[in-house]
PDB file of C-alpha atoms and ligand atoms in Angstrom:
ATOM      1  CA  MET A 108     -22.242  18.111   6.787  1.00  0.00           C
ATOM      2  CA  GLU A 109     -24.670  15.564   5.454  1.00  0.00           C
ATOM      3  CA  HIS A 110     -21.972  14.488   3.044  1.00  0.00           C
ATOM      4  CA  MET A 111     -19.488  13.884   5.879  1.00  0.00           C
ATOM      5  CA  ALA A 112     -21.974  11.766   7.766  1.00  0.00           C
ATOM      6  CA  SER A 113     -22.611   9.621   4.714  1.00  0.00           C
ATOM      7  CA  HIS A 114     -18.887   9.046   4.177  1.00  0.00           C
ATOM      8  CA  GLU A 115     -18.538   8.020   7.797  1.00  0.00           C
ATOM      9  CA  LYS A 116     -21.428   5.613   7.502  1.00  0.00           C
ATOM     10  CA  ALA A 117     -20.033   4.160   4.293  1.00  0.00           C
ATOM     11  CA  ARG A 118     -16.635   3.712   5.937  1.00  0.00           C
ATOM     12  CA  LYS A 119     -18.131   1.811   8.856  1.00  0.00           C
ATOM     13  CA  ALA A 120     -20.053  -0.421   6.463  1.00  0.00           C
ATOM     14  CA  MET A 121     -16.847  -0.998   4.464  1.00  0.00           C
ATOM     15  CA  VAL A 122     -15.042  -2.281   7.571  1.00  0.00           C
ATOM     16  CA  GLU A 123     -17.916  -4.535   8.584  1.00  0.00           C
ATOM     17  CA  ARG A 124     -18.997  -5.943   5.223  1.00  0.00           C
ATOM     18  CA  GLN A 125     -15.773  -5.983   3.225  1.00  0.00           C
ATOM     19  CA  LEU A 126     -13.116  -6.614   5.879  1.00  0.00           C
ATOM     20  CA  LEU A 127     -14.525  -8.343   8.969  1.00  0.00           C
ATOM     21  CA  THR A 128     -16.696 -10.790   7.029  1.00  0.00           C
ATOM     22  CA  ARG A 129     -13.722 -11.749   4.851  1.00  0.00           C
ATOM     23  CA  GLY A 130     -11.520 -12.518   7.804  1.00  0.00           C
ATOM     24  CA  ILE A 131      -9.388  -9.426   8.422  1.00  0.00           C
ATOM     25  CA  GLN A 132      -8.599  -9.615  12.140  1.00  0.00           C
ATOM     26  CA  ASP A 133      -5.669  -7.369  13.055  1.00  0.00           C
ATOM     27  CA  PRO A 134      -7.234  -4.636  15.247  1.00  0.00           C
ATOM     28  CA  LYS A 135      -4.557  -2.143  14.176  1.00  0.00           C
ATOM     29  CA  VAL A 136      -5.535  -2.627  10.539  1.00  0.00           C
ATOM     30  CA  LEU A 137      -9.276  -2.501  11.261  1.00  0.00           C
ATOM     31  CA  ASP A 138      -8.857   0.691  13.314  1.00  0.00           C
ATOM     32  CA  ALA A 139      -6.771   2.379  10.635  1.00  0.00           C
ATOM     33  CA  MET A 140      -9.228   1.453   7.868  1.00  0.00           C
ATOM     34  CA  GLY A 141     -12.082   2.746  10.032  1.00  0.00           C
ATOM     35  CA  LYS A 142     -10.273   6.008  10.651  1.00  0.00           C
ATOM     36  CA  VAL A 143      -8.576   7.081   7.414  1.00  0.00           C
ATOM     37  CA  GLU A 144     -10.890   9.113   5.168  1.00  0.00           C
ATOM     38  CA  ARG A 145     -10.509   7.156   1.948  1.00  0.00           C
ATOM     39  CA  HIS A 146     -12.694   9.653   0.046  1.00  0.00           C
ATOM     40  CA  ARG A 147      -9.961  12.289   0.365  1.00  0.00           C
ATOM     41  CA  PHE A 148      -7.695  10.132  -1.822  1.00  0.00           C
ATOM     42  CA  ILE A 149     -10.354   9.586  -4.519  1.00  0.00           C
ATOM     43  CA  PRO A 150     -10.950  11.846  -7.555  1.00  0.00           C
ATOM     44  CA  GLU A 151     -13.834  14.338  -7.303  1.00  0.00           C
ATOM     45  CA  ASN A 152     -15.995  12.590  -9.917  1.00  0.00           C
ATOM     46  CA  LEU A 153     -15.856   9.223  -8.097  1.00  0.00           C
ATOM     47  CA  GLN A 154     -16.697  10.373  -4.579  1.00  0.00           C
ATOM     48  CA  GLU A 155     -19.835   8.244  -4.344  1.00  0.00           C
ATOM     49  CA  LEU A 156     -17.705   5.135  -4.943  1.00  0.00           C
ATOM     50  CA  ALA A 157     -15.048   6.053  -2.367  1.00  0.00           C
ATOM     51  CA  TYR A 158     -15.988   3.182  -0.038  1.00  0.00           C
ATOM     52  CA  ALA A 159     -17.152   0.716  -2.692  1.00  0.00           C
ATOM     53  CA  ASP A 160     -15.813  -2.844  -2.849  1.00  0.00           C
ATOM     54  CA  GLN A 161     -13.547  -2.214  -5.859  1.00  0.00           C
ATOM     55  CA  PRO A 162     -10.353  -0.536  -7.045  1.00  0.00           C
ATOM     56  CA  LEU A 163     -10.780   2.952  -8.549  1.00  0.00           C
ATOM     57  CA  PRO A 164      -8.872   4.874 -11.209  1.00  0.00           C
ATOM     58  CA  ILE A 165      -6.547   7.731 -10.253  1.00  0.00           C
ATOM     59  CA  ASP A 166      -4.344   9.859 -12.567  1.00  0.00           C
ATOM     60  CA  ARG A 167      -1.763   8.431 -14.963  1.00  0.00           C
ATOM     61  CA  GLN A 168      -3.903   5.335 -15.628  1.00  0.00           C
ATOM     62  CA  GLN A 169      -3.061   4.016 -12.172  1.00  0.00           C
ATOM     63  CA  THR A 170      -5.430   2.713  -9.501  1.00  0.00           C
ATOM     64  CA  ILE A 171      -6.129   2.882  -5.796  1.00  0.00           C
ATOM     65  CA  SER A 172      -6.556  -0.710  -4.633  1.00  0.00           C
ATOM     66  CA  GLN A 173      -9.808  -2.239  -3.409  1.00  0.00           C
ATOM     67  CA  PRO A 174     -10.176  -1.687   0.376  1.00  0.00           C
ATOM     68  CA  TYR A 175     -10.014  -5.429   1.097  1.00  0.00           C
ATOM     69  CA  ILE A 176      -6.681  -5.754  -0.726  1.00  0.00           C
ATOM     70  CA  VAL A 177      -5.263  -2.792   1.225  1.00  0.00           C
ATOM     71  CA  ALA A 178      -6.336  -4.488   4.465  1.00  0.00           C
ATOM     72  CA  LEU A 179      -5.062  -7.930   3.414  1.00  0.00           C
ATOM     73  CA  MET A 180      -1.624  -6.590   2.485  1.00  0.00           C
ATOM     74  CA  SER A 181      -1.410  -4.433   5.616  1.00  0.00           C
ATOM     75  CA  GLU A 182      -2.282  -7.400   7.827  1.00  0.00           C
ATOM     76  CA  ALA A 183       0.231  -9.626   6.039  1.00  0.00           C
ATOM     77  CA  LEU A 184       3.008  -7.114   6.749  1.00  0.00           C
ATOM     78  CA  GLU A 185       2.596  -7.826  10.498  1.00  0.00           C
ATOM     79  CA  VAL A 186       3.597  -4.311  11.500  1.00  0.00           C
ATOM     80  CA  GLY A 187       3.197  -2.248  14.655  1.00  0.00           C
ATOM     81  CA  GLU A 188       4.131   1.028  16.292  1.00  0.00           C
ATOM     82  CA  ASN A 189       7.887   0.407  16.366  1.00  0.00           C
ATOM     83  CA  ASP A 190       8.217  -0.552  12.721  1.00  0.00           C
ATOM     84  CA  VAL A 191       9.822   1.286   9.833  1.00  0.00           C
ATOM     85  CA  VAL A 192       8.274   0.344   6.500  1.00  0.00           C
ATOM     86  CA  LEU A 193       8.881   0.978   2.826  1.00  0.00           C
ATOM     87  CA  GLU A 194       6.060   1.175   0.291  1.00  0.00           C
ATOM     88  CA  ILE A 195       6.698   0.966  -3.446  1.00  0.00           C
ATOM     89  CA  GLY A 196       3.972   2.657  -5.516  1.00  0.00           C
ATOM     90  CA  THR A 197       2.560   5.623  -3.560  1.00  0.00           C
ATOM     91  CA  GLY A 198      -0.259   6.185  -6.074  1.00  0.00           C
ATOM     92  CA  SER A 199      -3.059   8.034  -4.275  1.00  0.00           C
ATOM     93  CA  GLY A 200      -1.288   7.876  -0.900  1.00  0.00           C
ATOM     94  CA  TYR A 201      -4.130   5.914   0.727  1.00  0.00           C
ATOM     95  CA  GLN A 202      -2.093   2.808   1.559  1.00  0.00           C
ATOM     96  CA  ALA A 203       0.672   5.038   2.930  1.00  0.00           C
ATOM     97  CA  ALA A 204      -1.886   6.691   5.234  1.00  0.00           C
ATOM     98  CA  ILE A 205      -3.055   3.306   6.539  1.00  0.00           C
ATOM     99  CA  LEU A 206       0.560   2.323   7.262  1.00  0.00           C
ATOM    100  CA  ALA A 207       1.255   5.730   8.848  1.00  0.00           C
ATOM    101  CA  GLU A 208      -1.567   5.083  11.333  1.00  0.00           C
ATOM    102  CA  ILE A 209       0.033   1.784  12.360  1.00  0.00           C
ATOM    103  CA  CYS A 210       3.808   2.243  12.037  1.00  0.00           C
ATOM    104  CA  LYS A 211       6.545   4.481  13.358  1.00  0.00           C
ATOM    105  CA  MET A 212       7.786   5.595   9.958  1.00  0.00           C
ATOM    106  CA  VAL A 213       6.686   5.103   6.362  1.00  0.00           C
ATOM    107  CA  TYR A 214       8.950   5.678   3.370  1.00  0.00           C
ATOM    108  CA  THR A 215       7.174   5.568   0.020  1.00  0.00           C
ATOM    109  CA  VAL A 216       8.505   5.653  -3.540  1.00  0.00           C
ATOM    110  CA  GLU A 217       6.455   6.619  -6.621  1.00  0.00           C
ATOM    111  CA  LYS A 218       7.449   6.606 -10.269  1.00  0.00           C
ATOM    112  CA  TYR A 219       5.272   9.577 -11.345  1.00  0.00           C
ATOM    113  CA  PRO A 220       6.055  12.979  -9.788  1.00  0.00           C
ATOM    114  CA  GLU A 221       2.466  14.259 -10.280  1.00  0.00           C
ATOM    115  CA  LEU A 222       1.056  11.342  -8.288  1.00  0.00           C
ATOM    116  CA  LEU A 223       3.586  11.806  -5.501  1.00  0.00           C
ATOM    117  CA  ASP A 224       2.814  15.546  -5.368  1.00  0.00           C
ATOM    118  CA  THR A 225      -0.925  15.008  -5.043  1.00  0.00           C
ATOM    119  CA  ALA A 226      -0.490  12.221  -2.483  1.00  0.00           C
ATOM    120  CA  SER A 227       2.030  14.228  -0.444  1.00  0.00           C
ATOM    121  CA  SER A 228      -0.190  17.273  -0.207  1.00  0.00           C
ATOM    122  CA  ILE A 229      -3.165  15.216   1.012  1.00  0.00           C
ATOM    123  CA  LEU A 230      -0.985  13.378   3.547  1.00  0.00           C
ATOM    124  CA  ARG A 231       0.417  16.708   4.760  1.00  0.00           C
ATOM    125  CA  GLU A 232      -3.066  18.241   4.949  1.00  0.00           C
ATOM    126  CA  ILE A 233      -4.252  15.347   7.126  1.00  0.00           C
ATOM    127  CA  GLY A 234      -1.201  15.880   9.312  1.00  0.00           C
ATOM    128  CA  TYR A 235       0.965  12.767   9.004  1.00  0.00           C
ATOM    129  CA  GLU A 236       4.494  13.603  10.051  1.00  0.00           C
ATOM    130  CA  ASN A 237       5.770  10.061   9.699  1.00  0.00           C
ATOM    131  CA  VAL A 238       5.466   9.654   5.919  1.00  0.00           C
ATOM    132  CA  ILE A 239       8.258  10.647   3.550  1.00  0.00           C
ATOM    133  CA  GLY A 240       8.015  10.104  -0.188  1.00  0.00           C
ATOM    134  CA  LYS A 241      10.241  10.446  -3.200  1.00  0.00           C
ATOM    135  CA  THR A 242       9.980  10.019  -6.947  1.00  0.00           C
ATOM    136  CA  ASP A 243      12.214   7.224  -8.185  1.00  0.00           C
ATOM    137  CA  ASP A 244      12.366   3.647  -9.450  1.00  0.00           C
ATOM    138  CA  GLY A 245      11.099   1.747  -6.419  1.00  0.00           C
ATOM    139  CA  THR A 246      12.386  -1.602  -7.695  1.00  0.00           C
ATOM    140  CA  LEU A 247      15.744  -0.385  -6.352  1.00  0.00           C
ATOM    141  CA  GLY A 248      14.222   0.127  -2.894  1.00  0.00           C
ATOM    142  CA  TRP A 249      15.364   3.144  -0.889  1.00  0.00           C
ATOM    143  CA  PRO A 250      18.847   2.198   0.346  1.00  0.00           C
ATOM    144  CA  GLU A 251      19.396   5.283   2.570  1.00  0.00           C
ATOM    145  CA  HIS A 252      16.820   4.200   5.150  1.00  0.00           C
ATOM    146  CA  GLN A 253      17.385   0.431   5.194  1.00  0.00           C
ATOM    147  CA  PRO A 254      17.045  -2.036   6.774  1.00  0.00           C
ATOM    148  CA  TYR A 255      13.230  -2.111   6.911  1.00  0.00           C
ATOM    149  CA  ASP A 256      10.975  -4.125   9.193  1.00  0.00           C
ATOM    150  CA  ALA A 257       8.654  -4.605   6.236  1.00  0.00           C
ATOM    151  CA  ILE A 258       8.263  -3.661   2.576  1.00  0.00           C
ATOM    152  CA  MET A 259       5.031  -3.529   0.565  1.00  0.00           C
ATOM    153  CA  VAL A 260       4.884  -3.365  -3.219  1.00  0.00           C
ATOM    154  CA  THR A 261       1.544  -2.161  -4.584  1.00  0.00           C
ATOM    155  CA  ALA A 262       2.150  -2.868  -8.284  1.00  0.00           C
ATOM    156  CA  GLY A 263       2.442  -6.225 -10.072  1.00  0.00           C
ATOM    157  CA  ALA A 264       6.002  -7.497 -10.530  1.00  0.00           C
ATOM    158  CA  PRO A 265       7.347 -10.092 -12.989  1.00  0.00           C
ATOM    159  CA  ASN A 266       9.742 -11.319 -10.261  1.00  0.00           C
ATOM    160  CA  VAL A 267      10.753 -10.396  -6.745  1.00  0.00           C
ATOM    161  CA  PRO A 268      13.231  -7.474  -7.036  1.00  0.00           C
ATOM    162  CA  LYS A 269      16.458  -8.518  -5.311  1.00  0.00           C
ATOM    163  CA  PRO A 270      17.239  -5.093  -3.801  1.00  0.00           C
ATOM    164  CA  LEU A 271      14.009  -5.272  -1.799  1.00  0.00           C
ATOM    165  CA  ILE A 272      14.984  -8.554  -0.135  1.00  0.00           C
ATOM    166  CA  GLU A 273      18.431  -7.123   0.586  1.00  0.00           C
ATOM    167  CA  GLN A 274      16.948  -4.066   2.311  1.00  0.00           C
ATOM    168  CA  LEU A 275      14.872  -6.136   4.766  1.00  0.00           C
ATOM    169  CA  LYS A 276      15.943  -6.762   8.344  1.00  0.00           C
ATOM    170  CA  GLU A 277      16.400 -10.341   9.432  1.00  0.00           C
ATOM    171  CA  GLY A 278      12.829 -11.428  10.176  1.00  0.00           C
ATOM    172  CA  GLY A 279      11.492  -8.689   7.880  1.00  0.00           C
ATOM    173  CA  ARG A 280       8.505  -9.241   5.580  1.00  0.00           C
ATOM    174  CA  LEU A 281       8.015  -8.359   1.917  1.00  0.00           C
ATOM    175  CA  VAL A 282       4.465  -8.420   0.527  1.00  0.00           C
ATOM    176  CA  ILE A 283       4.327  -8.260  -3.261  1.00  0.00           C
ATOM    177  CA  PRO A 284       2.042  -9.338  -6.133  1.00  0.00           C
ATOM    178  CA  VAL A 285       4.057 -11.428  -8.626  1.00  0.00           C
ATOM    179  CA  GLY A 286       2.899 -12.780 -11.984  1.00  0.00           C
ATOM    180  CA  ASP A 287       2.288 -11.786 -15.600  1.00  0.00           C
ATOM    181  CA  ASN A 288       0.480  -8.676 -16.799  1.00  0.00           C
ATOM    182  CA  THR A 289      -3.025 -10.095 -16.515  1.00  0.00           C
ATOM    183  CA  SER A 290      -2.950 -11.644 -13.050  1.00  0.00           C
ATOM    184  CA  GLN A 291      -0.639 -12.134 -10.129  1.00  0.00           C
ATOM    185  CA  GLU A 292      -0.320 -14.042  -6.882  1.00  0.00           C
ATOM    186  CA  MET A 293       0.176 -12.144  -3.650  1.00  0.00           C
ATOM    187  CA  LEU A 294       3.388 -13.362  -2.035  1.00  0.00           C
ATOM    188  CA  LYS A 295       4.688 -12.837   1.458  1.00  0.00           C
ATOM    189  CA  LEU A 296       8.413 -13.394   1.786  1.00  0.00           C
ATOM    190  CA  THR A 297      10.190 -13.461   5.118  1.00  0.00           C
ATOM    191  CA  ARG A 298      13.913 -12.904   5.334  1.00  0.00           C
ATOM    192  CA  LYS A 299      15.539 -15.414   7.682  1.00  0.00           C
ATOM    193  CA  LYS A 300      19.165 -15.575   8.691  1.00  0.00           C
ATOM    194  CA  ASP A 301      20.391 -17.318   5.563  1.00  0.00           C
ATOM    195  CA  HIS A 302      17.298 -18.018   3.496  1.00  0.00           C
ATOM    196  CA  VAL A 303      13.919 -16.582   2.518  1.00  0.00           C
ATOM    197  CA  THR A 304      10.565 -18.275   3.170  1.00  0.00           C
ATOM    198  CA  GLU A 305       7.573 -17.781   0.893  1.00  0.00           C
ATOM    199  CA  GLN A 306       3.841 -17.858   1.578  1.00  0.00           C
ATOM    200  CA  ARG A 307       1.105 -17.546  -1.066  1.00  0.00           C
ATOM    201  CA  LEU A 308      -1.842 -15.350  -0.195  1.00  0.00           C
ATOM    202  CA  GLY A 309      -4.031 -15.757  -3.286  1.00  0.00           C
ATOM    203  CA  GLY A 310      -4.728 -14.301  -6.703  1.00  0.00           C
ATOM    204  CA  CYS A 311      -4.946 -10.607  -7.439  1.00  0.00           C
ATOM    205  CA  ARG A 312      -4.670  -8.045 -10.204  1.00  0.00           C
ATOM    206  CA  PHE A 313      -2.471  -4.948 -10.119  1.00  0.00           C
ATOM    207  CA  VAL A 314      -1.132  -2.321 -12.524  1.00  0.00           C
ATOM    208  CA  PRO A 315       2.418  -3.175 -13.625  1.00  0.00           C
ATOM    209  CA  LEU A 316       5.535  -2.444 -11.594  1.00  0.00           C
ATOM    210  CA  ARG A 317       7.890  -0.720 -14.057  1.00  0.00           C
ATOM    211  CA  GLY A 318      11.607  -0.238 -13.689  1.00  0.00           C
ATOM    212  CA  GLU A 319      14.959  -1.915 -13.587  1.00  0.00           C
ATOM    213  CA  HIS A 320      13.764  -4.960 -11.630  1.00  0.00           C
ATOM    214  CA  GLY A 321      10.179  -4.704 -12.911  1.00  0.00           C
ATOM    215  CA  TRP A 322       8.525  -4.640 -16.338  1.00  0.00           C
ATOM    216  CA  LYS A 323      10.659  -2.836 -18.925  1.00  0.00           C
TER     217      LYS A 323
HETATM  218  N1  LIG B  89      -0.585   2.155  -3.045  1.00  0.00           N
HETATM  219  C1  LIG B  89      -1.371   2.918  -3.989  1.00  0.00           C
HETATM  220  C2  LIG B  89      -1.768   2.104  -5.210  1.00  0.00           C
HETATM  221  C3  LIG B  89      -0.851   2.429  -6.299  1.00  0.00           C
HETATM  222  S1  LIG B  89      -1.080   1.718  -7.891  1.00  0.00           S
HETATM  223  C4  LIG B  89      -2.577   3.548  -3.337  1.00  0.00           C
HETATM  224  O1  LIG B  89      -2.829   3.295  -2.154  1.00  0.00           O
HETATM  225  O2  LIG B  89      -3.260   4.326  -4.010  1.00  0.00           O
HETATM  226  C5  LIG B  89       0.621   1.358  -8.251  1.00  0.00           C
HETATM  227  C6  LIG B  89       1.545   2.540  -8.284  1.00  0.00           C
HETATM  228  O3  LIG B  89       2.861   2.048  -8.520  1.00  0.00           O
HETATM  229  C7  LIG B  89       1.255   3.536  -9.405  1.00  0.00           C
HETATM  230  O4  LIG B  89       1.079   4.813  -8.855  1.00  0.00           O
HETATM  231  C8  LIG B  89       2.512   3.461 -10.282  1.00  0.00           C
HETATM  232  O5  LIG B  89       2.848   4.695 -10.857  1.00  0.00           O
HETATM  233  C9  LIG B  89       3.551   2.998  -9.287  1.00  0.00           C
HETATM  234  N2  LIG B  89       4.748   2.372  -9.838  1.00  0.00           N
HETATM  235  C10 LIG B  89       4.884   1.521 -10.881  1.00  0.00           C
HETATM  236  N3  LIG B  89       6.170   1.136 -11.040  1.00  0.00           N
HETATM  237  C11 LIG B  89       6.879   1.770 -10.066  1.00  0.00           C
HETATM  238  C12 LIG B  89       8.259   1.804  -9.688  1.00  0.00           C
HETATM  239  N4  LIG B  89       9.198   1.093 -10.324  1.00  0.00           N
HETATM  240  N5  LIG B  89       8.623   2.563  -8.639  1.00  0.00           N
HETATM  241  C13 LIG B  89       7.706   3.290  -7.964  1.00  0.00           C
HETATM  242  N6  LIG B  89       6.389   3.305  -8.265  1.00  0.00           N
HETATM  243  C14 LIG B  89       5.975   2.556  -9.300  1.00  0.00           C
END
């Protein structure tokens, strides 16, 4: 009981000190980050760091992103209750949970079956009925459910995978870190009628996006 109260307190402090002070404004994002129990997605031995201002390791040498980065990317997606989104890189499932709070439907693709299994069981336990995941190479997107209102890639890509642009609706957004294997720049691409616009959102550091249109 005491433990629960401390997680709740830490979560509130996370929203105030890490998100609001750094300029996150979208109320849907702030509400979701205040609601989703991040500690449930964090390994047992790191529970006391669940709401810390940093990324944390999960299985398979992967990471759950820093809370601020999750919020920044979610805000950049510009999504709401009618939107269908695709996430590449399920990892812990935390980002998928944040999107599930905001959107109509979340499709998520993960390379490692063990990670998808763990994430899926937590998401099911919490009760999300609007998240569906599969194990596959996410650089190919998930053609069956296209077109998407928005797509988020949570691993660092060498280039923007073409299939992801092709699976966006007109007006759809793609948020993706692009760069080399030491650092990347967060890009927001918007698909217009016959071209794509690009916005730069700043430097970041992610684990590599593997696959056909990622790192070999
Ligand atoms: N969104 C996650 C963070 C994941 S870290 C969270 O909230 O916890 C990046 C994830 O991308 C890792 O789990 C990694 O296995 C996965 N990944 C890397 N390349 C991939 C690919 N081509 N397709 C799908 N997932 C991939």
